[in-house]
PDB file of C-alpha atoms in Angstrom:
ATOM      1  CA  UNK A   1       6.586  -0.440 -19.938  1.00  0.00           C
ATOM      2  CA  UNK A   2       5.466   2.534 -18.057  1.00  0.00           C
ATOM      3  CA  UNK A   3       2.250   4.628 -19.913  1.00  0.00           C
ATOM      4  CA  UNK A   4       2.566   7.926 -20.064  1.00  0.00           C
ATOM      5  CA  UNK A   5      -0.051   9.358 -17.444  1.00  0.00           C
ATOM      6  CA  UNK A   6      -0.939  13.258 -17.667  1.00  0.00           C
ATOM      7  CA  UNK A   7       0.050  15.635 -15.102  1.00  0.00           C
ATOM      8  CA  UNK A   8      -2.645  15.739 -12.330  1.00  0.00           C
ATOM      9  CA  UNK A   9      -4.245  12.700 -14.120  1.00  0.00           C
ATOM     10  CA  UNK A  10      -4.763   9.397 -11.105  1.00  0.00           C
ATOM     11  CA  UNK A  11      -3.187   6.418 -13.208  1.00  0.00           C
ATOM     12  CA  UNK A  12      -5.482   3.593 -13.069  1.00  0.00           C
ATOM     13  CA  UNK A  13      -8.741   6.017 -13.675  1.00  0.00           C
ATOM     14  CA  UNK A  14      -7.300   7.275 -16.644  1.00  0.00           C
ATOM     15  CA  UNK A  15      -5.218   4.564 -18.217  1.00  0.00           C
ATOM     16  CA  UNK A  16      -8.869   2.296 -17.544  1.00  0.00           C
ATOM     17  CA  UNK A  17     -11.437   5.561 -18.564  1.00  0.00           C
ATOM     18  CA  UNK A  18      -9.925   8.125 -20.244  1.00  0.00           C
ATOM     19  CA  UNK A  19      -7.718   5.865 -22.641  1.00  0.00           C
ATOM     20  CA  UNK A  20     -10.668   2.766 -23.435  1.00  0.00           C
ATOM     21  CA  UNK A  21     -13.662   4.014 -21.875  1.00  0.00           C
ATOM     22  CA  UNK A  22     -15.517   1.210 -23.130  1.00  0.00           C
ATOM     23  CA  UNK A  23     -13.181  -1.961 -22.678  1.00  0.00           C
ATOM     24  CA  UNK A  24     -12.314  -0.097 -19.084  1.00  0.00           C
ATOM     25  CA  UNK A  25     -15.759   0.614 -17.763  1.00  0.00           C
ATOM     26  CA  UNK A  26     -16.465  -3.361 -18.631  1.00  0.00           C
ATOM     27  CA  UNK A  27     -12.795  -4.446 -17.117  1.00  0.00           C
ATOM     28  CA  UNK A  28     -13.548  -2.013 -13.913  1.00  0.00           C
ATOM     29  CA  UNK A  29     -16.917  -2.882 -13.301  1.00  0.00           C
ATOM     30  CA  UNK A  30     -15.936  -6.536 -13.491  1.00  0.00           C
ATOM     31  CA  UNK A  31     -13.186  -6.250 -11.220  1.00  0.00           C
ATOM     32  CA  UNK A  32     -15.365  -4.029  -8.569  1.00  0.00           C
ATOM     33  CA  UNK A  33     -17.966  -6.479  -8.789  1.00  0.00           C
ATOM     34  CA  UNK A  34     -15.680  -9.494  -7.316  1.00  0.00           C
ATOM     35  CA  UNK A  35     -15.354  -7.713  -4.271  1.00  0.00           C
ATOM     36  CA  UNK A  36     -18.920  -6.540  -4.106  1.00  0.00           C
ATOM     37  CA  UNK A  37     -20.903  -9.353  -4.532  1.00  0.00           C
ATOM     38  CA  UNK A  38     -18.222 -12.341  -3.249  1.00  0.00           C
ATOM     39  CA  UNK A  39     -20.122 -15.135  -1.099  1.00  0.00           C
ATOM     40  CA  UNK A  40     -16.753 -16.347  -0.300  1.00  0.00           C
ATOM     41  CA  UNK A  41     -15.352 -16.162   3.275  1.00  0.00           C
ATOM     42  CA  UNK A  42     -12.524 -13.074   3.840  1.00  0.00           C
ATOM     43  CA  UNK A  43      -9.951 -15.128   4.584  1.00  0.00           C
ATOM     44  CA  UNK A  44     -10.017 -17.494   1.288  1.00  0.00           C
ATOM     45  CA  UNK A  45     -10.949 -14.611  -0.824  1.00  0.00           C
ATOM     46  CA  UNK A  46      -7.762 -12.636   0.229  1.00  0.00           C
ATOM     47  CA  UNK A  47      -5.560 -15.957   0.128  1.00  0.00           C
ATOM     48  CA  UNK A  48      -6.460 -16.480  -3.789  1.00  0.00           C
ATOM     49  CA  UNK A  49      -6.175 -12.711  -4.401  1.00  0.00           C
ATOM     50  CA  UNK A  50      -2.605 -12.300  -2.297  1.00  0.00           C
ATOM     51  CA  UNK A  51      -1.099 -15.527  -4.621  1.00  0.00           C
ATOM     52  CA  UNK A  52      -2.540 -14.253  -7.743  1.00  0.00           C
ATOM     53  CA  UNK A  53      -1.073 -10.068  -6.576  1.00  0.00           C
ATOM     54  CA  UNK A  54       2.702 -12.747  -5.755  1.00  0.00           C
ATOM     55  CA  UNK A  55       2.638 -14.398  -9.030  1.00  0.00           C
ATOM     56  CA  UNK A  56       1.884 -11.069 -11.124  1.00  0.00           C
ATOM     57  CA  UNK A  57       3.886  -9.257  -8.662  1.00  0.00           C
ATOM     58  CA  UNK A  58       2.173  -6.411  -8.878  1.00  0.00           C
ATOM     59  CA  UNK A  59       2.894  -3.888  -5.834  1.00  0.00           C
ATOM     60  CA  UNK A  60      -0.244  -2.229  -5.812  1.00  0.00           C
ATOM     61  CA  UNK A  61      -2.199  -5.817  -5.026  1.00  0.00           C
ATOM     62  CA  UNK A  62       0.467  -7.304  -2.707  1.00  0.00           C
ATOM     63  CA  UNK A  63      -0.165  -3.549  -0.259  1.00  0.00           C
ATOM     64  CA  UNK A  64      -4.147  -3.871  -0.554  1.00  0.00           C
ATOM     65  CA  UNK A  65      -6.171  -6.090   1.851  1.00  0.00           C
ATOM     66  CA  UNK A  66      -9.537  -6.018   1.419  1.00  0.00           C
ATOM     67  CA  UNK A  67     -11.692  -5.069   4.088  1.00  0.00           C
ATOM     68  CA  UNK A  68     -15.140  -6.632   4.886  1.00  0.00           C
ATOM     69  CA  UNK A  69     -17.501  -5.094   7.636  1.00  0.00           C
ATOM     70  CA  UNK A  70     -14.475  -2.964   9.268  1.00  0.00           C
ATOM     71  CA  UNK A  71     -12.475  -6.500   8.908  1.00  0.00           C
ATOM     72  CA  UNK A  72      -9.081  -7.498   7.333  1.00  0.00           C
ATOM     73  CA  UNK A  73      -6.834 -10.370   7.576  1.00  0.00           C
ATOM     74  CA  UNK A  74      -4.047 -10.428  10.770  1.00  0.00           C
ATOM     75  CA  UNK A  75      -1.029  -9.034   9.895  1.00  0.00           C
ATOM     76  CA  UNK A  76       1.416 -11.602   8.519  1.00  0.00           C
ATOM     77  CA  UNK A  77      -1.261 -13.404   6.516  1.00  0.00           C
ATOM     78  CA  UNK A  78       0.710 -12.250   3.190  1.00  0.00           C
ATOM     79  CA  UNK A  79       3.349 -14.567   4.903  1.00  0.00           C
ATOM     80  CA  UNK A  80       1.116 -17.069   5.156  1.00  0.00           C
ATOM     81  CA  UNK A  81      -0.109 -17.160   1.768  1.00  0.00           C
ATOM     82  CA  UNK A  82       3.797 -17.220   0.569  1.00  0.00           C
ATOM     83  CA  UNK A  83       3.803 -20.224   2.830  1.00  0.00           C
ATOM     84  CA  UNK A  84       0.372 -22.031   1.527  1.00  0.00           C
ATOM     85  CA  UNK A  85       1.950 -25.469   1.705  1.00  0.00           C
ATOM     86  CA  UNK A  86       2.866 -25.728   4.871  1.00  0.00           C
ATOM     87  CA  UNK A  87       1.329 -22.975   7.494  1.00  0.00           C
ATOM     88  CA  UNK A  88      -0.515 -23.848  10.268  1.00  0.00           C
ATOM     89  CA  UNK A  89      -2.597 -20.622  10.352  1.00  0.00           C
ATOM     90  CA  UNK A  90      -5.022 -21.628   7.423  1.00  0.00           C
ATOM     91  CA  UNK A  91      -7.932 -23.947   7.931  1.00  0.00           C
ATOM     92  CA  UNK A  92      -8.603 -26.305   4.466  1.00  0.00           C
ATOM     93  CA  UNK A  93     -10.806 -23.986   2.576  1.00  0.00           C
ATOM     94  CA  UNK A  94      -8.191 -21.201   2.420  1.00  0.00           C
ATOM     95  CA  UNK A  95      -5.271 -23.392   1.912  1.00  0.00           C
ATOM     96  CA  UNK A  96      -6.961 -24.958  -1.568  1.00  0.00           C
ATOM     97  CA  UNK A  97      -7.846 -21.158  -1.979  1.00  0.00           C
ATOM     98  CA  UNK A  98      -4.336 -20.506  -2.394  1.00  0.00           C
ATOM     99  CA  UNK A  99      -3.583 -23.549  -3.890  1.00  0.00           C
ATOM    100  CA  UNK A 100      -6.021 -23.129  -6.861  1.00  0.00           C
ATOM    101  CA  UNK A 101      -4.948 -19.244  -7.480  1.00  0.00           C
ATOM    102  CA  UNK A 102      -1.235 -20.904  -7.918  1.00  0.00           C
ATOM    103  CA  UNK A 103      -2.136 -23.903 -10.103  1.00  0.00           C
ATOM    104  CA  UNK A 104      -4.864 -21.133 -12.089  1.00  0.00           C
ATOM    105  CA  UNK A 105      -2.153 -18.735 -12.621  1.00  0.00           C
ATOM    106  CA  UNK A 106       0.987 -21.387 -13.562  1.00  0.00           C
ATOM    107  CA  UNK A 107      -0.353 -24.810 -14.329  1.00  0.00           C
ATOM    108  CA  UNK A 108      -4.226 -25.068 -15.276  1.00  0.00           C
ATOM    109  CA  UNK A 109      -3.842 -27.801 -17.433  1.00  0.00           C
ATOM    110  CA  UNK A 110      -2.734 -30.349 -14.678  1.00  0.00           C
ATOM    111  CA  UNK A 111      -5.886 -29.518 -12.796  1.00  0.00           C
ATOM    112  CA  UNK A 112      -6.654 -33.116 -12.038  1.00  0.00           C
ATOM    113  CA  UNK A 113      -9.633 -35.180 -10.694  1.00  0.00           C
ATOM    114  CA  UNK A 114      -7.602 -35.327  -7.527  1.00  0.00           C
ATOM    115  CA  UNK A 115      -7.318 -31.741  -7.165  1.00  0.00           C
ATOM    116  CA  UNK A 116     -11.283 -31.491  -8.050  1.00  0.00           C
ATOM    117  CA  UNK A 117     -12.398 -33.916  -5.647  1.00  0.00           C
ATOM    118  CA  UNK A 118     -10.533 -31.837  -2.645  1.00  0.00           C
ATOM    119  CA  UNK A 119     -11.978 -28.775  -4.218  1.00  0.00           C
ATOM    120  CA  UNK A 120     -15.624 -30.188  -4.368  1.00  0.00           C
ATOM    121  CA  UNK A 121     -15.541 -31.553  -0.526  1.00  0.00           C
ATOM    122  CA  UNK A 122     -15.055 -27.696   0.449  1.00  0.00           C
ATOM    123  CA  UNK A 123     -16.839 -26.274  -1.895  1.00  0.00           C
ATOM    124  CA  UNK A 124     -20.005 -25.910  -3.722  1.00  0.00           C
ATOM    125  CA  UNK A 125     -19.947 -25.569  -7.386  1.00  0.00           C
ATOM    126  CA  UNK A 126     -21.177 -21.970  -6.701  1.00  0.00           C
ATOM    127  CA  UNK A 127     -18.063 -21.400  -4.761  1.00  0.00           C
ATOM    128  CA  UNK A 128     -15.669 -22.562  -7.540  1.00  0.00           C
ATOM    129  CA  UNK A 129     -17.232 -20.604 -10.296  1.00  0.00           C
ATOM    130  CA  UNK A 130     -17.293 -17.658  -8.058  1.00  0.00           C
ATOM    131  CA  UNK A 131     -13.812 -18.058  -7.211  1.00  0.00           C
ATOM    132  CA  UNK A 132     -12.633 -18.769 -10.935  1.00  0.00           C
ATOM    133  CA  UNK A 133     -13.687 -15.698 -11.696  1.00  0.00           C
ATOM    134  CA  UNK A 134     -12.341 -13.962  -9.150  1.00  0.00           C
ATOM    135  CA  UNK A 135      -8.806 -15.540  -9.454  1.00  0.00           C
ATOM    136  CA  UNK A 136      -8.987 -14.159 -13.545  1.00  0.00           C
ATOM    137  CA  UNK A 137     -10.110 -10.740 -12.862  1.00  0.00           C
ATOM    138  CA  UNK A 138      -6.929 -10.656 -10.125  1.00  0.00           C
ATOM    139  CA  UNK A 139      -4.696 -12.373 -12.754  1.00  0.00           C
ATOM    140  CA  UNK A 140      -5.771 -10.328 -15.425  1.00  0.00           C
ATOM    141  CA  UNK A 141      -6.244  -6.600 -13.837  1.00  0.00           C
ATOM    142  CA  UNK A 142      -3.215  -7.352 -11.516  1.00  0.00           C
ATOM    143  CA  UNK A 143      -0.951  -8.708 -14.287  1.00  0.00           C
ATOM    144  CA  UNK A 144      -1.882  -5.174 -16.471  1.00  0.00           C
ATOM    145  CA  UNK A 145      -1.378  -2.898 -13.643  1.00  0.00           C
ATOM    146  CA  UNK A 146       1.917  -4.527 -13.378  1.00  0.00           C
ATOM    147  CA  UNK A 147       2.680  -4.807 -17.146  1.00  0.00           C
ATOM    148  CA  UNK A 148       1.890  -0.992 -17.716  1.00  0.00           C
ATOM    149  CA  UNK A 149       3.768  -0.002 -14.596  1.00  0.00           C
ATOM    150  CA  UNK A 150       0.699   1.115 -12.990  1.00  0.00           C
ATOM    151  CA  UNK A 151       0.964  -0.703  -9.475  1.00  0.00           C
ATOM    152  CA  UNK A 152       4.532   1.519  -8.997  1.00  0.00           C
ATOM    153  CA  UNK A 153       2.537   4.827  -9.359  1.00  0.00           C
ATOM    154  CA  UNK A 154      -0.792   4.026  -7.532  1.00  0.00           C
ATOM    155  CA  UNK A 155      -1.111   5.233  -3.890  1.00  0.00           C
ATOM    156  CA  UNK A 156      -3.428   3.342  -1.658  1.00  0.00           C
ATOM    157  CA  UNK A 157      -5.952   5.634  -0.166  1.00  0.00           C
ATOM    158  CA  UNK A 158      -4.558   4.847   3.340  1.00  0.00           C
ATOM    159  CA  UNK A 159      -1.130   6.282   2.494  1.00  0.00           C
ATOM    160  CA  UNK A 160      -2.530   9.716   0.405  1.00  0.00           C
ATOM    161  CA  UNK A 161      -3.948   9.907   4.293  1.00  0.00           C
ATOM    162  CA  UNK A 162      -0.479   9.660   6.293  1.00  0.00           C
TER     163      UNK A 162
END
Protein backbone atom coordinates (compact mmCIF):
# COMPACT_ATOMS: atom_id res chain seq x y z
CA UNK A 1 0.00 0.00 0.00
CA UNK A 2 1.39 3.36 -0.67
CA UNK A 3 -0.46 6.46 1.60
CA UNK A 4 -1.28 9.19 -0.09
CA UNK A 5 1.29 11.98 1.09
CA UNK A 6 0.42 15.79 0.21
CA UNK A 7 2.35 17.73 -2.18
CA UNK A 8 5.34 19.40 -0.37
CA UNK A 9 4.36 17.25 2.70
CA UNK A 10 8.00 14.95 4.03
CA UNK A 11 6.34 11.35 4.34
CA UNK A 12 7.28 9.94 7.56
CA UNK A 13 6.59 13.50 9.49
CA UNK A 14 3.29 13.59 8.23
CA UNK A 15 2.05 10.06 7.88
CA UNK A 16 3.56 9.83 11.95
CA UNK A 17 2.22 13.76 12.98
CA UNK A 18 -0.08 15.11 10.85
CA UNK A 19 -2.23 11.82 10.34
CA UNK A 20 -2.07 10.36 14.44
CA UNK A 21 -0.45 13.03 16.23
CA UNK A 22 -0.93 11.27 19.33
CA UNK A 23 -0.14 7.46 18.57
CA UNK A 24 2.91 9.13 16.32
CA UNK A 25 4.45 11.51 18.79
CA UNK A 26 4.45 8.23 21.31
CA UNK A 27 5.72 5.77 18.27
CA UNK A 28 8.45 8.64 17.26
CA UNK A 29 9.60 9.51 20.49
CA UNK A 30 10.01 5.82 21.26
CA UNK A 31 11.86 5.07 18.29
CA UNK A 32 14.26 8.35 18.73
CA UNK A 33 14.81 7.37 22.13
CA UNK A 34 16.57 3.84 21.16
CA UNK A 35 19.16 5.62 19.52
CA UNK A 36 19.49 8.32 22.12
CA UNK A 37 19.85 6.71 25.17
CA UNK A 38 21.37 3.00 23.87
CA UNK A 39 24.22 1.68 26.36
CA UNK A 40 24.85 -0.84 23.77
CA UNK A 41 28.14 -0.90 21.79
CA UNK A 42 27.78 0.58 17.84
CA UNK A 43 28.61 -2.32 16.34
CA UNK A 44 25.86 -4.77 18.05
CA UNK A 45 23.35 -2.06 18.01
CA UNK A 46 23.63 -1.67 14.14
CA UNK A 47 23.93 -5.61 13.68
CA UNK A 48 20.31 -6.13 15.43
CA UNK A 49 18.95 -3.02 13.65
CA UNK A 50 20.52 -4.06 9.94
CA UNK A 51 18.71 -7.87 10.46
CA UNK A 52 15.58 -6.46 11.76
CA UNK A 53 15.75 -3.32 8.42
CA UNK A 54 16.64 -7.32 6.12
CA UNK A 55 13.77 -9.13 7.51
CA UNK A 56 11.17 -6.11 7.11
CA UNK A 57 13.00 -5.15 4.10
CA UNK A 58 12.43 -1.88 4.40
CA UNK A 59 14.83 0.37 2.09
CA UNK A 60 14.89 3.28 4.13
CA UNK A 61 16.57 1.12 7.26
CA UNK A 62 18.81 -1.13 5.13
CA UNK A 63 20.55 2.75 3.59
CA UNK A 64 20.77 4.27 7.29
CA UNK A 65 23.77 3.55 9.58
CA UNK A 66 23.72 5.11 12.59
CA UNK A 67 26.38 7.26 13.57
CA UNK A 68 27.85 7.58 17.14
CA UNK A 69 30.50 10.35 18.02
CA UNK A 70 31.34 11.02 14.12
CA UNK A 71 31.44 6.95 13.98
CA UNK A 72 29.71 4.31 11.72
CA UNK A 73 30.25 0.78 10.95
CA UNK A 74 33.06 -0.17 7.93
CA UNK A 75 31.60 -0.45 4.83
CA UNK A 76 30.47 -4.00 4.06
CA UNK A 77 29.17 -4.59 7.57
CA UNK A 78 25.48 -4.88 5.96
CA UNK A 79 27.30 -7.93 4.33
CA UNK A 80 28.29 -9.07 7.34
CA UNK A 81 25.14 -8.99 9.10
CA UNK A 82 23.54 -10.99 5.91
CA UNK A 83 26.32 -13.36 6.79
CA UNK A 84 25.79 -13.52 10.84
CA UNK A 85 26.45 -17.25 10.92
CA UNK A 86 29.48 -17.52 9.63
CA UNK A 87 31.68 -14.08 9.29
CA UNK A 88 34.76 -13.66 10.77
CA UNK A 89 34.45 -9.85 11.18
CA UNK A 90 32.07 -9.97 14.30
CA UNK A 91 33.34 -10.60 17.78
CA UNK A 92 30.49 -12.78 20.05
CA UNK A 93 28.45 -9.95 21.33
CA UNK A 94 27.47 -8.73 17.85
CA UNK A 95 27.06 -12.07 16.33
CA UNK A 96 24.17 -13.08 19.16
CA UNK A 97 23.13 -9.38 18.35
CA UNK A 98 22.21 -10.48 15.06
CA UNK A 99 21.25 -13.68 16.01
CA UNK A 100 18.55 -12.55 18.53
CA UNK A 101 17.07 -9.70 16.01
CA UNK A 102 16.55 -12.93 13.55
CA UNK A 103 15.10 -15.41 16.06
CA UNK A 104 12.94 -11.95 17.63
CA UNK A 105 11.65 -11.16 14.29
CA UNK A 106 10.89 -15.06 12.87
CA UNK A 107 10.95 -17.54 15.68
CA UNK A 108 10.52 -16.09 19.38
CA UNK A 109 8.90 -18.93 20.64
CA UNK A 110 11.95 -21.35 20.26
CA UNK A 111 13.98 -18.94 22.32
CA UNK A 112 15.50 -21.65 24.42
CA UNK A 113 17.55 -21.93 27.69
CA UNK A 114 20.43 -22.61 25.37
CA UNK A 115 20.06 -19.55 23.49
CA UNK A 116 19.60 -17.61 27.03
CA UNK A 117 22.53 -18.93 28.62
CA UNK A 118 24.85 -17.61 25.50
CA UNK A 119 22.89 -14.44 25.74
CA UNK A 120 23.43 -14.01 29.59
CA UNK A 121 27.42 -14.79 29.39
CA UNK A 122 27.58 -11.51 27.09
CA UNK A 123 25.22 -9.72 28.48
CA UNK A 124 23.73 -8.15 31.45
CA UNK A 125 20.08 -8.32 31.94
CA UNK A 126 20.20 -4.51 31.33
CA UNK A 127 21.62 -5.21 27.97
CA UNK A 128 18.87 -7.67 26.90
CA UNK A 129 15.98 -5.56 27.94
CA UNK A 130 17.60 -2.68 26.28
CA UNK A 131 18.11 -4.53 23.24
CA UNK A 132 14.49 -6.15 23.21
CA UNK A 133 13.27 -3.06 22.94
CA UNK A 134 15.26 -1.85 20.52
CA UNK A 135 14.87 -4.90 18.16
CA UNK A 136 10.64 -4.10 18.48
CA UNK A 137 10.77 -0.49 17.85
CA UNK A 138 13.06 -1.56 14.50
CA UNK A 139 10.58 -4.41 13.78
CA UNK A 140 7.70 -2.44 14.34
CA UNK A 141 8.59 1.25 12.83
CA UNK A 142 10.65 -0.54 10.05
CA UNK A 143 7.96 -3.11 9.17
CA UNK A 144 5.25 0.17 8.86
CA UNK A 145 7.51 2.27 6.89
CA UNK A 146 7.71 -0.65 4.66
CA UNK A 147 4.01 -1.70 4.82
CA UNK A 148 2.80 1.95 3.95
CA UNK A 149 5.44 2.33 1.28
CA UNK A 150 7.14 4.92 3.19
CA UNK A 151 10.89 3.62 3.09
CA UNK A 152 10.52 3.99 -1.11
CA UNK A 153 9.75 7.77 -0.73
CA UNK A 154 12.07 8.82 2.20
CA UNK A 155 15.42 10.47 1.27
CA UNK A 156 18.22 10.15 3.71
CA UNK A 157 19.52 13.51 4.65
CA UNK A 158 22.93 12.59 3.11
CA UNK A 159 21.44 12.17 -0.37
CA UNK A 160 18.90 15.58 -0.25
CA UNK A 161 22.81 16.87 0.18
CA UNK A 162 24.42 15.29 -3.14
Amino acid sequence: MQIDIPEGSEPIPYVWGDMVPKIGHAASTFSLSVYEYSTLGLREFEAARLRIAQINGCLFCLDWRTERDGEKVEEGFLDAVTQWRTTDTFDERTRLAAEYAERYALDHHHLDDEFWDRMKAHYSQAEIVELTMSIGSWLAFGRLNHVLGLDSVCVLPSAQDQ
